[in-house]
Tab-separated table of C-alpha atoms in Angstrom:
chain	number	residue	atom	x	y	z
A	21	MET	CA	-34.209	71.567	34.132
A	22	ASP	CA	-34.797	69.603	30.898
A	23	SER	CA	-38.544	70.517	30.794
A	24	TRP	CA	-37.687	74.103	31.313
A	25	LYS	CA	-35.083	73.861	28.519
A	26	ARG	CA	-37.708	72.331	26.278
A	27	ALA	CA	-40.237	75.020	26.918
A	28	ILE	CA	-37.446	77.674	25.923
A	29	GLU	CA	-36.851	75.382	22.753
A	30	GLN	CA	-40.448	75.822	21.866
A	31	ASP	CA	-40.903	79.710	22.731
A	32	PRO	CA	-37.442	81.351	23.613
A	33	ALA	CA	-39.392	84.355	25.092
A	34	HIS	CA	-40.797	82.035	27.881
A	35	SER	CA	-39.877	84.243	30.622
A	36	GLY	CA	-41.145	81.620	33.308
A	37	ALA	CA	-38.892	78.989	32.053
A	38	TRP	CA	-36.025	81.450	32.197
A	39	VAL	CA	-36.867	82.412	35.769
A	40	ASN	CA	-37.219	78.667	37.118
A	41	ILE	CA	-33.545	78.174	35.495
A	42	LEU	CA	-31.927	81.145	37.008
A	43	VAL	CA	-33.317	79.966	40.571
A	44	ARG	CA	-32.345	76.607	39.904
A	45	LEU	CA	-28.658	77.969	39.112
A	46	ASP	CA	-28.771	80.058	42.193
A	47	GLU	CA	-29.953	77.255	44.459
A	48	THR	CA	-27.169	75.287	43.221
A	49	GLY	CA	-24.690	77.749	43.925
A	50	GLN	CA	-24.393	78.980	40.344
A	51	CYS	CA	-24.923	82.494	40.415
A	52	GLU	CA	-22.343	83.369	37.911
A	53	ARG	CA	-23.822	81.339	35.449
A	54	ALA	CA	-27.056	82.580	36.068
A	55	ILE	CA	-25.743	86.094	35.596
A	56	GLU	CA	-24.182	84.984	32.355
A	57	ILE	CA	-27.310	83.206	31.070
A	58	ALA	CA	-29.221	86.235	31.833
A	59	GLY	CA	-27.228	88.722	30.102
A	60	ASN	CA	-28.313	86.948	26.714
A	61	LEU	CA	-32.048	86.611	27.377
A	62	PRO	CA	-34.326	87.905	24.543
A	63	ASN	CA	-36.756	89.845	27.060
A	64	PRO	CA	-34.924	90.268	30.475
A	65	ALA	CA	-37.416	93.077	31.561
A	66	HIS	CA	-39.511	90.676	33.802
A	67	SER	CA	-39.689	91.350	37.364
A	68	ALA	CA	-38.670	87.929	38.619
A	69	ILE	CA	-35.715	87.910	36.373
A	70	HIS	CA	-34.214	91.179	37.687
A	71	PHE	CA	-35.029	89.895	41.527
A	72	GLN	CA	-33.003	86.713	40.763
A	73	LEU	CA	-29.971	88.932	38.904
A	74	GLY	CA	-30.446	91.015	42.245
A	75	THR	CA	-30.236	87.980	44.493
A	76	CYS	CA	-27.173	86.333	42.718
A	77	TYR	CA	-25.178	89.706	42.559
A	78	GLY	CA	-25.816	90.164	46.593
A	79	GLN	CA	-24.674	86.556	47.058
A	80	LEU	CA	-21.358	87.447	45.246
A	81	ASN	CA	-20.876	90.663	47.026
A	82	ARG	CA	-21.593	92.746	44.106
A	83	PHE	CA	-23.974	94.893	45.951
A	84	GLU	CA	-24.199	97.671	43.315
A	85	GLU	CA	-25.364	95.601	40.373
A	86	GLY	CA	-27.397	93.680	43.036
A	87	GLU	CA	-28.966	96.938	43.689
A	88	TYR	CA	-29.838	97.939	40.699
A	89	HIS	CA	-31.462	94.694	39.688
A	90	LEU	CA	-33.666	94.666	42.691
A	91	ARG	CA	-34.813	98.362	42.011
A	92	LYS	CA	-35.855	97.070	38.378
A	93	ALA	CA	-37.815	94.192	39.863
A	94	ILE	CA	-39.404	96.687	42.119
A	95	GLN	CA	-40.005	99.410	39.655
A	96	ILE	CA	-41.790	96.714	37.517
A	97	ASP	CA	-43.517	95.099	40.487
A	98	PRO	CA	-43.855	97.950	43.166
A	99	HIS	CA	-46.301	95.834	45.412
A	100	ASN	CA	-44.127	92.928	45.803
A	101	ARG	CA	-42.932	92.597	49.420
A	102	ILE	CA	-40.418	90.108	48.652
A	103	TYR	CA	-38.400	92.323	46.313
A	104	HIS	CA	-38.481	95.026	48.952
A	105	SER	CA	-37.402	92.630	51.609
A	106	ASN	CA	-34.597	91.416	49.637
A	107	LEU	CA	-33.211	94.947	48.928
A	108	GLN	CA	-33.021	96.064	52.635
A	109	VAL	CA	-31.090	92.462	53.118
A	110	LEU	CA	-28.859	93.692	50.474
A	111	TYR	CA	-28.232	97.061	52.000
A	112	GLU	CA	-27.339	95.301	55.453
A	113	ARG	CA	-25.182	92.647	53.801
A	114	ARG	CA	-23.368	95.654	52.211
A	115	ARG	CA	-23.192	97.414	55.471
A	116	LEU	CA	-21.958	94.445	57.275
A	117	PHE	CA	-19.320	93.655	54.597
A	118	SER	CA	-18.010	97.150	54.402
A	119	ALA	CA	-17.541	97.347	58.129
A	120	GLU	CA	-16.099	93.711	58.136
A	121	ASN	CA	-13.440	94.783	55.373
A	122	SER	CA	-12.392	98.061	57.078
A	123	SER	CA	-11.850	96.713	60.418
A	124	GLN	CA	-10.128	93.445	59.202
A	125	LEU	CA	-7.763	94.642	56.381
A	126	ASN	CA	-4.960	91.941	56.979
A	127	THR	CA	-7.141	89.378	58.484
A	128	PRO	CA	-8.737	86.301	56.919
A	129	ARG	CA	-12.353	87.017	56.997
A	130	SER	CA	-15.396	84.840	57.627
A	131	ASN	CA	-18.637	84.983	55.739
A	132	THR	CA	-20.861	83.057	58.120
A	133	HIS	CA	-22.600	86.059	59.722
A	134	LEU	CA	-22.989	87.373	56.059
A	135	GLN	CA	-24.629	83.904	55.067
A	136	ARG	CA	-26.846	83.932	58.079
A	137	LEU	CA	-28.086	87.365	57.422
A	138	GLY	CA	-28.697	86.464	53.461
A	139	THR	CA	-31.340	83.752	54.481
A	140	ASN	CA	-34.776	85.463	54.274
A	141	ILE	CA	-37.962	84.704	54.043
A	142	THR	CA	-37.509	83.243	50.544
A	143	GLY	CA	-34.591	81.219	51.707
A	144	ARG	CA	-32.056	82.648	49.446
A	145	LEU	CA	-29.568	86.038	49.039
């Protein structure tokens, strides 16, 4: 993390370093922090930044925001199969989440099946 922070100090628009920081935050369960940081980026129009935001929003069950960012990533880089794959995973998570909430309104719920589904070819979401 320190090397990426140093890269950003030298070049605040270094999108690669920002992406690496967001990925690391995601991997350590800090998606809310990643989203907060991404909101203040000087150039958030990088496909990998939108992809990472979409992934984090999906993990937080904020599906509309996740879909928006995954679609932006696809718009910028339409041939990236991982982006398309994660969008499909997001749709499936949303469907399962909606079905689970409608059938278990007054019972405690388990996210186990959502967590298993969320592990895709990138190991995230």
